[in-house]
CSV table of C-alpha atoms in Angstrom, one decimal:
chain,number,residue,atom,x,y,z
X,18,MET,CA,187.9,47.1,94.4
X,19,THR,CA,185.9,46.5,97.6
X,20,ALA,CA,187.6,44.3,100.2
X,21,LEU,CA,185.8,41.1,101.1
X,22,HIS,CA,185.7,42.0,104.7
X,23,ASP,CA,183.6,45.2,103.8
X,24,VAL,CA,180.8,43.3,102.0
X,25,ALA,CA,178.9,41.9,105.1
X,26,PRO,CA,178.6,45.3,106.9
X,27,ALA,CA,177.5,46.9,103.6
X,28,LEU,CA,174.8,44.3,103.0
X,29,GLU,CA,173.7,44.7,106.6
X,30,ARG,CA,173.3,48.4,106.1
X,31,LEU,CA,171.2,47.8,103.0
X,32,ASP,CA,168.9,45.5,104.9
X,33,ARG,CA,168.4,48.0,107.7
X,34,GLN,CA,165.3,50.2,107.7
X,35,PRO,CA,165.0,53.6,109.3
X,36,TYR,CA,162.6,52.1,111.8
X,37,GLU,CA,162.7,48.5,112.9
X,38,TYR,CA,159.5,47.0,114.2
X,39,VAL,CA,159.7,44.7,117.2
X,40,ARG,CA,156.6,43.6,118.9
X,41,ARG,CA,156.6,44.5,122.6
X,42,GLU,CA,154.0,43.1,124.9
X,43,LEU,CA,152.3,45.6,127.3
X,44,VAL,CA,153.5,45.8,130.9
X,45,GLU,CA,151.9,47.2,134.0
X,46,PRO,CA,154.8,48.7,135.9
X,47,ASP,CA,155.1,47.7,139.6
X,48,TRP,CA,153.7,50.6,141.6
X,49,ARG,CA,155.3,49.3,144.8
X,50,ARG,CA,158.6,50.7,143.6
X,51,PHE,CA,157.2,54.0,144.9
X,52,PRO,CA,157.9,54.3,148.7
X,53,GLY,CA,154.4,55.7,149.3
X,54,TRP,CA,152.7,52.8,147.5
X,55,ARG,CA,154.7,49.9,148.9
X,56,ASP,CA,151.7,48.3,150.6
X,57,VAL,CA,149.1,49.0,147.9
X,58,THR,CA,147.3,45.8,146.8
X,59,GLU,CA,146.2,44.9,143.3
X,60,ALA,CA,142.6,45.3,144.3
X,61,GLN,CA,143.3,48.8,145.5
X,62,TRP,CA,145.1,49.6,142.3
X,63,ARG,CA,142.2,48.5,140.2
X,64,ASP,CA,139.7,50.5,142.2
X,65,ALA,CA,138.7,53.8,140.6
X,66,GLN,CA,137.9,55.5,143.8
X,67,TRP,CA,141.3,54.6,145.3
X,68,GLN,CA,142.9,56.1,142.1
X,69,ARG,CA,141.0,59.3,142.5
X,70,VAL,CA,141.7,59.7,146.2
X,71,ASN,CA,145.4,59.0,145.8
X,72,CYS,CA,146.1,61.5,142.9
X,73,VAL,CA,149.2,63.6,143.4
X,74,LYS,CA,147.8,67.2,143.8
X,75,ASN,CA,150.7,69.1,145.4
X,76,MET,CA,154.3,69.1,146.4
X,77,ARG,CA,153.7,67.6,149.9
X,78,GLN,CA,151.9,64.6,148.4
X,79,LEU,CA,154.6,64.2,145.8
X,80,ARG,CA,157.3,64.1,148.4
X,81,LYS,CA,155.4,61.6,150.5
X,82,LEU,CA,155.0,59.3,147.5
X,83,MET,CA,158.6,59.6,146.3
X,84,GLY,CA,160.4,59.3,149.6
X,85,ASP,CA,164.1,59.7,148.9
X,86,LEU,CA,163.9,58.8,145.2
X,87,LEU,CA,164.4,62.4,144.0
X,88,ASP,CA,167.0,65.1,144.8
X,89,GLU,CA,166.0,68.3,146.5
X,90,SER,CA,167.0,70.1,143.3
X,91,PHE,CA,164.0,68.6,141.5
X,92,TYR,CA,161.5,70.0,144.0
X,93,GLU,CA,163.1,73.5,143.8
X,94,ASP,CA,162.8,73.3,140.0
X,95,LEU,CA,159.2,72.2,140.3
X,96,GLU,CA,158.3,74.9,142.8
X,97,ARG,CA,159.7,77.6,140.5
X,98,ASP,CA,157.5,76.3,137.7
X,99,GLN,CA,154.4,76.0,139.9
X,100,GLN,CA,154.8,79.6,141.1
X,101,GLN,CA,155.8,81.4,138.0
X,102,LEU,CA,155.1,79.4,134.8
X,103,ALA,CA,152.5,76.7,135.2
X,104,THR,CA,149.2,77.1,133.4
X,105,MET,CA,147.7,74.0,134.9
X,106,SER,CA,147.4,72.9,138.5
X,107,MET,CA,149.0,69.6,139.6
X,108,LEU,CA,146.8,66.5,139.3
X,109,ILE,CA,148.3,63.1,138.4
X,110,PRO,CA,146.5,59.8,138.9
X,111,PRO,CA,148.5,56.9,140.3
X,112,GLN,CA,148.0,55.1,137.0
X,113,MET,CA,149.9,57.9,135.1
X,114,MET,CA,152.5,58.4,137.8
X,115,ASN,CA,153.3,54.7,137.6
X,116,THR,CA,154.3,54.9,133.9
X,117,MET,CA,157.1,57.3,134.7
X,118,ASN,CA,160.8,56.3,135.2
X,119,VAL,CA,161.8,57.0,138.8
X,120,ASP,CA,165.2,55.2,138.8
X,121,SER,CA,167.0,58.5,139.5
X,122,THR,CA,166.4,62.2,139.5
X,123,GLU,CA,168.0,62.3,136.0
X,124,ALA,CA,165.8,59.5,134.7
X,125,PHE,CA,162.7,61.3,136.1
X,126,LEU,CA,163.7,64.6,134.5
X,127,ALA,CA,164.2,62.8,131.1
X,128,ASP,CA,160.9,60.9,131.3
X,129,PRO,CA,158.5,61.8,128.5
X,130,ILE,CA,155.3,61.4,130.6
X,131,ARG,CA,156.8,63.5,133.4
X,132,LYS,CA,157.7,66.2,130.9
X,133,TYR,CA,154.1,67.0,130.1
X,134,MET,CA,152.3,65.9,133.2
X,135,LEU,CA,154.7,67.5,135.7
X,136,PRO,CA,156.7,70.2,134.0
X,137,VAL,CA,159.5,72.0,135.8
X,138,ALA,CA,161.0,75.5,135.2
X,139,SER,CA,164.1,74.1,133.5
X,140,ASP,CA,162.0,72.5,130.9
X,141,ARG,CA,160.7,75.8,129.6
X,142,ASP,CA,162.3,77.8,126.8
X,143,PRO,CA,164.5,80.3,128.7
X,144,ARG,CA,164.2,83.0,126.0
X,145,TRP,CA,160.8,82.4,124.4
X,146,PRO,CA,158.7,80.6,127.0
X,147,SER,CA,155.6,82.0,125.2
X,148,HIS,CA,155.2,83.0,121.6
X,149,PRO,CA,154.2,86.7,121.2
X,150,HIS,CA,150.9,85.5,119.6
X,151,SER,CA,150.1,82.8,122.2
X,152,GLN,CA,146.6,83.1,123.8
X,153,ARG,CA,144.8,81.5,126.7
X,154,ASP,CA,142.0,80.3,124.4
X,155,SER,CA,144.3,79.8,121.4
X,156,LEU,CA,141.6,78.2,119.3
X,157,HIS,CA,139.0,80.9,120.2
X,158,GLU,CA,136.5,78.2,121.2
X,159,ALA,CA,134.7,80.3,123.7
X,160,GLU,CA,134.2,83.0,121.0
X,161,MET,CA,132.2,80.4,119.1
X,162,TRP,CA,130.0,79.3,121.9
X,163,VAL,CA,126.4,79.2,120.7
X,164,VAL,CA,125.3,78.5,124.2
X,165,GLU,CA,127.6,78.2,127.2
X,166,GLY,CA,130.1,75.3,126.6
X,167,LEU,CA,128.8,74.5,123.0
X,168,THR,CA,131.4,75.5,120.4
X,169,HIS,CA,130.0,75.5,116.8
X,170,ARG,CA,133.2,75.9,114.7
X,171,TYR,CA,132.6,73.5,111.8
X,172,PRO,CA,129.4,73.5,109.7
X,173,THR,CA,128.3,69.9,110.7
X,174,LYS,CA,130.1,69.4,114.0
X,175,VAL,CA,130.0,70.8,117.5
X,176,LEU,CA,132.0,70.5,120.7
X,177,ALA,CA,130.0,70.1,123.9
X,178,GLU,CA,132.1,71.0,127.0
X,179,MET,CA,130.2,69.2,129.7
X,180,ILE,CA,132.5,70.0,132.6
X,181,SER,CA,135.6,72.0,133.4
X,182,THR,CA,137.6,69.4,135.3
X,183,CYS,CA,139.5,66.2,134.4
X,184,PRO,CA,140.9,63.2,136.4
X,185,GLN,CA,144.3,64.5,135.4
X,186,TYR,CA,145.8,67.8,134.2
X,187,CYS,CA,148.2,67.9,131.3
X,188,GLY,CA,150.7,70.8,131.2
X,189,HIS,CA,149.9,71.5,127.5
X,190,CYS,CA,146.1,71.6,127.9
X,191,THR,CA,144.6,73.5,125.0
X,192,ARG,CA,141.7,74.6,127.3
X,193,MET,CA,144.0,75.8,130.0
X,194,ASP,CA,141.9,79.0,130.3
X,195,LEU,CA,138.9,77.0,131.5
X,196,VAL,CA,140.0,73.6,132.8
X,197,GLY,CA,141.2,72.9,136.2
X,198,ASN,CA,142.1,75.0,139.2
X,199,SER,CA,143.6,78.5,138.9
X,200,THR,CA,147.4,78.8,139.2
X,201,PRO,CA,149.5,81.8,140.4
X,202,LEU,CA,149.9,82.7,136.7
X,203,ILE,CA,146.4,81.9,135.4
X,204,ASP,CA,143.0,82.8,137.0
X,205,LYS,CA,140.7,80.3,135.3
X,206,HIS,CA,137.4,81.2,133.7
X,207,LYS,CA,134.4,79.4,135.1
X,208,LEU,CA,131.2,77.9,133.6
X,209,SER,CA,128.3,79.8,135.1
X,210,LEU,CA,125.2,77.7,134.3
X,211,LYS,CA,124.2,74.8,136.4
X,212,PRO,CA,125.0,71.5,134.5
X,213,VAL,CA,121.4,70.7,134.0
X,214,ASP,CA,120.7,74.1,132.5
X,215,ARG,CA,123.7,74.0,130.3
X,216,GLN,CA,122.8,70.6,129.0
X,217,ASP,CA,119.2,71.7,128.3
X,218,ALA,CA,120.5,74.6,126.3
X,219,MET,CA,122.8,72.4,124.3
X,220,ILE,CA,120.1,69.9,123.5
X,221,ASP,CA,117.7,72.7,122.5
X,222,TYR,CA,120.3,74.2,120.1
X,223,LEU,CA,120.9,70.8,118.5
X,224,LYS,CA,117.2,70.2,118.0
X,225,ARG,CA,116.9,73.6,116.3
X,226,THR,CA,120.0,73.1,114.2
X,227,PRO,CA,119.5,70.1,111.9
X,228,GLY,CA,122.7,70.8,110.0
X,229,VAL,CA,124.8,69.5,113.0
X,230,ARG,CA,125.3,65.7,112.7
X,231,ASP,CA,128.4,65.2,114.8
X,232,VAL,CA,128.7,65.9,118.5
X,233,VAL,CA,132.0,65.6,120.4
X,234,VAL,CA,131.1,65.3,124.1
X,235,SER,CA,134.1,66.6,126.0
X,236,GLY,CA,135.1,69.0,128.8
X,237,GLY,CA,137.4,68.8,130.7
X,238,ASP,CA,137.0,65.0,130.6
X,239,VAL,CA,133.7,63.2,130.5
X,240,ALA,CA,135.1,60.7,133.0
X,241,ASN,CA,134.4,63.5,135.6
X,242,VAL,CA,130.7,63.8,134.7
X,243,PRO,CA,128.7,61.6,137.1
X,244,TRP,CA,127.7,58.6,135.1
X,245,PRO,CA,123.9,58.9,135.5
X,246,GLN,CA,124.2,62.5,134.2
X,247,LEU,CA,126.4,61.6,131.3
X,248,GLU,CA,124.2,58.7,130.3
X,249,SER,CA,121.1,60.8,130.4
X,250,PHE,CA,122.7,63.5,128.2
X,251,LEU,CA,123.9,60.8,125.7
X,252,MET,CA,120.4,59.3,125.5
X,253,ARG,CA,119.0,62.7,124.8
X,254,LEU,CA,121.5,63.2,122.0
X,255,LEU,CA,120.5,59.9,120.5
X,256,ASP,CA,116.9,61.0,120.5
X,257,ILE,CA,117.8,63.7,118.0
X,258,ASP,CA,117.3,62.3,114.5
X,259,THR,CA,119.8,64.5,112.8
X,260,VAL,CA,122.7,63.5,115.2
X,261,ARG,CA,124.6,60.7,113.5
X,262,ASP,CA,128.0,60.7,115.2
X,263,VAL,CA,128.7,60.9,118.9
X,264,ARG,CA,132.3,61.0,120.2
X,265,LEU,CA,133.2,60.8,123.9
X,266,ALA,CA,136.5,62.6,124.7
X,267,THR,CA,138.4,61.1,127.7
X,268,LYS,CA,142.1,61.0,128.4
X,269,ALA,CA,141.1,59.0,131.5
X,270,LEU,CA,140.9,55.9,129.3
X,271,ALA,CA,144.7,56.0,129.5
X,272,GLY,CA,145.1,58.2,132.7
X,273,MET,CA,142.6,56.3,134.8
X,274,PRO,CA,141.4,53.2,132.9
X,275,GLN,CA,140.0,52.0,136.3
X,276,HIS,CA,137.1,54.5,135.8
X,277,TRP,CA,136.0,52.9,132.5
X,278,LEU,CA,136.2,49.4,134.0
X,279,GLN,CA,133.8,50.1,136.8
X,280,PRO,CA,130.7,47.7,136.4
X,281,ARG,CA,128.2,50.6,136.6
X,282,VAL,CA,130.1,52.5,133.9
X,283,VAL,CA,130.5,49.4,131.7
X,284,GLU,CA,126.8,48.5,132.1
X,285,GLY,CA,125.8,52.1,131.3
X,286,MET,CA,128.0,52.3,128.3
X,287,GLU,CA,126.5,49.1,127.0
X,288,ARG,CA,123.0,50.6,127.3
X,289,VAL,CA,124.2,53.7,125.4
X,290,ALA,CA,126.1,51.7,122.8
X,291,ARG,CA,123.1,49.4,122.1
X,292,THR,CA,120.8,52.4,121.7
X,293,ALA,CA,123.2,54.1,119.3
X,294,SER,CA,123.5,50.9,117.2
X,295,ARG,CA,119.8,50.4,117.1
X,296,ARG,CA,119.3,54.0,115.9
X,297,GLY,CA,122.2,53.8,113.4
X,298,VAL,CA,124.4,56.3,115.2
X,299,ASN,CA,128.2,55.9,115.3
X,300,LEU,CA,129.4,56.0,118.9
X,301,ALA,CA,133.2,56.3,119.5
X,302,ILE,CA,135.6,57.0,122.3
X,303,HIS,CA,138.5,59.4,121.6
X,304,THR,CA,141.3,59.2,124.1
X,305,HIS,CA,144.6,61.1,124.4
X,306,VAL,CA,147.9,59.0,124.7
X,307,ASN,CA,151.2,60.7,123.9
X,308,HIS,CA,153.8,57.9,124.6
X,309,ALA,CA,154.0,54.2,124.4
X,310,GLN,CA,154.8,54.0,128.1
X,311,SER,CA,151.2,55.0,128.8
X,312,VAL,CA,149.8,52.0,127.0
X,313,THR,CA,149.6,49.3,129.7
X,314,PRO,CA,147.5,46.1,130.1
X,315,LEU,CA,144.8,48.1,132.1
X,316,VAL,CA,144.5,50.6,129.3
X,317,ALA,CA,144.1,47.8,126.7
X,318,GLU,CA,141.5,46.1,129.0
X,319,ALA,CA,139.5,49.3,129.2
X,320,ALA,CA,139.6,49.9,125.4
X,321,ARG,CA,138.6,46.3,124.7
X,322,THR,CA,135.8,46.4,127.2
X,323,ALA,CA,134.3,49.4,125.5
X,324,LEU,CA,134.5,47.7,122.2
X,325,GLU,CA,132.9,44.5,123.6
X,326,VAL,CA,129.9,46.3,124.9
X,327,GLY,CA,129.2,47.9,121.5
X,328,VAL,CA,131.3,51.1,121.2
X,329,ARG,CA,132.1,51.3,117.5
X,330,ASP,CA,135.7,52.6,117.7
X,331,VAL,CA,138.3,53.7,120.3
X,332,ARG,CA,140.6,56.2,118.7
X,333,ASN,CA,143.6,58.2,119.9
X,334,GLN,CA,144.3,61.9,119.4
X,335,GLY,CA,147.8,62.6,120.7
X,336,VAL,CA,149.7,65.9,120.8
X,337,LEU,CA,153.0,66.2,119.1
X,338,MET,CA,155.6,67.5,121.7
X,339,LYS,CA,159.3,67.9,121.8
X,340,GLY,CA,160.9,65.7,124.4
X,341,VAL,CA,157.8,63.5,124.5
X,342,ASN,CA,157.1,62.0,121.1
X,343,ALA,CA,158.5,64.2,118.3
X,344,THR,CA,160.6,61.5,116.7
X,345,ALA,CA,159.5,58.9,114.1
X,346,ASP,CA,160.6,56.1,116.4
X,347,ASP,CA,158.5,57.4,119.3
X,348,LEU,CA,155.4,58.0,117.2
X,349,LEU,CA,155.7,54.5,115.6
X,350,ASP,CA,156.3,52.8,118.9
X,351,LEU,CA,153.2,54.5,120.3
X,352,CYS,CA,151.1,53.7,117.2
X,353,PHE,CA,152.0,50.0,117.3
X,354,ALA,CA,151.3,49.8,121.0
X,355,LEU,CA,147.9,51.4,120.5
X,356,GLN,CA,146.9,49.6,117.3
X,357,GLY,CA,148.6,46.2,117.8
X,358,GLU,CA,148.2,45.7,121.5
X,359,ALA,CA,145.3,47.8,122.8
X,360,ASN,CA,142.8,48.0,119.9
X,361,ILE,CA,143.0,51.8,119.9
X,362,LEU,CA,143.2,53.3,116.5
X,363,PRO,CA,145.9,56.0,116.0
X,364,TYR,CA,143.9,58.9,114.5
X,365,TYR,CA,145.5,62.3,114.9
X,366,PHE,CA,148.6,63.9,116.3
X,367,TYR,CA,147.9,67.6,116.9
X,368,MET,CA,150.7,70.1,116.8
X,369,CYS,CA,150.8,71.6,120.3
X,370,ASP,CA,148.6,74.7,120.5
X,371,MET,CA,149.9,78.2,121.0
X,372,ILE,CA,149.1,78.6,124.6
X,373,PRO,CA,151.3,80.5,127.1
X,374,ASN,CA,154.6,78.9,128.2
X,375,ALA,CA,154.3,76.0,125.7
X,376,GLU,CA,157.1,76.9,123.3
X,377,HIS,CA,159.5,74.2,124.6
X,378,TRP,CA,156.9,71.6,123.5
X,379,ARG,CA,155.9,73.0,120.1
X,380,VAL,CA,157.4,71.9,116.8
X,381,ALA,CA,157.7,73.9,113.6
X,382,VAL,CA,155.4,73.1,110.7
X,383,TRP,CA,158.3,71.8,108.6
X,384,GLU,CA,159.3,69.5,111.5
X,385,ALA,CA,155.8,68.1,111.6
X,386,GLN,CA,155.8,67.6,107.8
X,387,GLU,CA,159.0,65.6,108.1
X,388,LEU,CA,157.5,63.5,110.8
X,389,GLN,CA,154.4,62.8,108.7
X,390,HIS,CA,156.7,61.6,105.9
X,391,ALA,CA,158.8,59.5,108.3
X,392,ILE,CA,155.9,57.4,109.7
X,393,MET,CA,154.3,56.6,106.3
X,394,GLY,CA,154.5,53.0,105.1
X,395,TYR,CA,155.0,51.2,108.4
X,396,LEU,CA,151.4,51.0,109.7
X,397,PRO,CA,148.3,49.9,107.9
X,398,GLY,CA,146.9,52.8,106.0
X,399,TYR,CA,143.8,53.0,108.1
X,400,ALA,CA,146.0,53.1,111.3
X,401,THR,CA,148.5,55.7,110.0
X,402,PRO,CA,147.8,58.9,112.0
X,403,ARG,CA,147.5,62.3,110.3
X,404,ILE,CA,149.5,65.1,111.8
X,405,VAL,CA,147.4,68.2,111.9
X,406,CYS,CA,147.7,71.8,112.7
X,407,ASP,CA,144.7,73.3,114.5
X,408,VAL,CA,144.9,76.8,113.0
X,409,PRO,CA,143.1,79.6,114.9
X,410,TYR,CA,139.8,80.5,113.3
X,411,VAL,CA,140.4,77.8,110.7
X,412,GLY,CA,140.4,74.4,112.3
X,413,LYS,CA,142.3,71.2,111.7
X,414,ARG,CA,144.5,71.1,108.6
X,415,TRP,CA,146.9,68.4,107.5
X,416,VAL,CA,150.4,69.8,107.9
X,417,HIS,CA,150.9,69.8,104.1
X,418,GLN,CA,147.8,71.9,103.4
X,419,LEU,CA,149.3,75.3,104.0
X,420,ALA,CA,148.8,77.9,101.3
X,421,SER,CA,152.3,79.5,101.8
X,422,TYR,CA,155.1,79.4,104.2
X,423,ASP,CA,157.8,82.0,105.2
X,424,ARG,CA,160.4,79.6,106.7
X,425,GLU,CA,162.7,82.4,107.8
X,426,LEU,CA,160.1,84.1,110.0
X,427,GLY,CA,158.3,80.9,110.8
X,428,ILE,CA,154.9,82.1,109.6
X,429,SER,CA,152.6,79.8,107.6
X,430,TYR,CA,149.4,80.8,106.0
X,431,TRP,CA,146.2,78.7,105.7
X,432,THR,CA,142.8,78.9,104.0
X,433,LYS,CA,139.5,77.2,104.7
X,434,ASN,CA,136.4,76.2,102.9
X,435,TYR,CA,133.7,77.0,105.5
X,436,ARG,CA,132.7,79.8,107.8
X,437,THR,CA,132.6,79.4,111.6
X,438,GLY,CA,129.5,80.6,113.4
X,439,ILE,CA,131.0,84.0,114.0
X,440,GLU,CA,131.8,84.6,110.3
X,441,LEU,CA,128.5,83.8,108.7
X,442,GLU,CA,128.3,87.4,107.4
X,443,ASP,CA,132.0,87.8,106.6
X,444,PRO,CA,132.4,88.0,102.8
X,445,GLU,CA,136.1,87.5,103.0
X,446,ALA,CA,136.2,84.5,105.4
X,447,LEU,CA,136.8,82.0,102.6
X,448,ASP,CA,139.4,84.1,100.8
X,449,ARG,CA,141.4,85.2,103.8
X,450,GLN,CA,144.8,83.6,104.7
X,451,TYR,CA,145.1,82.9,108.4
X,452,PRO,CA,148.6,82.8,110.0
X,453,TYR,CA,150.2,80.2,112.2
X,454,TYR,CA,153.5,80.6,113.9
X,455,ASP,CA,156.5,78.3,114.4
X,456,PRO,CA,158.3,78.4,117.7
X,457,ILE,CA,160.9,81.2,117.5
X,458,SER,CA,163.6,79.0,118.8
X,459,THR,CA,163.4,76.9,115.6
X,460,LEU,CA,164.2,79.8,113.4
X,461,SER,CA,167.5,81.0,112.0
X,462,GLU,CA,169.3,83.8,113.8
X,463,THR,CA,167.9,86.2,111.2
X,464,GLY,CA,164.3,85.1,112.1
X,465,GLN,CA,164.9,85.2,115.8
X,466,ASN,CA,166.3,88.7,115.5
X,467,TRP,CA,163.3,89.9,113.5
X,468,TRP,CA,160.9,88.7,116.2
X,469,ALA,CA,163.1,90.3,118.9
X,470,ASP,CA,162.8,93.6,117.0
X,471,GLN,CA,159.0,93.3,117.1
X,472,GLY,CA,159.2,93.6,120.9
């Protein structure tokens, strides 16, 4: 018979849910806690040009900003990574830096934003830093360029890479072969055409290809395209009758919301949004937020401003990364911050792509499937993000759509129902099974040994 004193704890356990929702108001951390920004005013902080000028671009600037907040061991760890492992150069806006925990060296090392914006050598997988099948252009986007910078992978959709720079460089960048400055490890590819010629070629292709109805305008980051140039390109897109959806891809909505709050940008966005609405075109902004810490009042202000001037939706496409957000609590905290506090719709979480030196971030397909299951039922259905695997030569697939799965070797196989532009004459494209690979460190000893034997 159960003792009376055991009843209350038992009932409490029955009432407890795996995730407990608690509303948390957004907070803009005090940037003056950084020694290098002690005298920075709010007016300076809200100024986009000040944010750009004061980005952290190298070790010297980081030391000046941090003062004595970090131990020397951190800088040694960072230097090893910068010289031997980094695929992206350092570029962190003050806005992003300010969302990191700098209470101590240990807290900074554990911080989720730091882990993907400022990786250090000790973060990386010591045995398998890269998967044997990792590639610089892991999604083969450049192979599918129909003109320079215009990837035609899906039948009705294209990706327009307007520029090869961003206001911030993320360590896990899927376009690390093209975006940003070269690193000691990676000599970056370069766009060769002048921007005006590249844009002319893109517009010409879209006019000649009426089957394309959806254009993702990206880069890099469209926040680095001079506004008059970007507005002109968008207006030209809106002049094409067959284009029905236009999406602007910008992590800077979270990384540098000050850019999207500039009066000239807001006024220009309103002109574009009103034109899109008048012509029946869906105009949306897609941003990239990976942790609830990044969602601050300034980010919410930038998102709401875009909506107020007529942008139809602001949506988030995050990346699933170990140490950053690969738990149900972290994902749900982020989604509630986005949806409930900033009017940003949680949309996708991509599994981290198979680029070099990214294995410590990646999760296995089965782990992604478990996370998808864990987050169901808490958010509104329309705001419950889908976790997707962007399979090379296939495209985005929900993580439960695989055709078969060898868990021991960590190899999943996927099919597709359309041909990419480079497979139009391939009779087997729709019957072929395309492989995707789990991180080797997630496999059993048998699986890890098998991969070791492959050399």
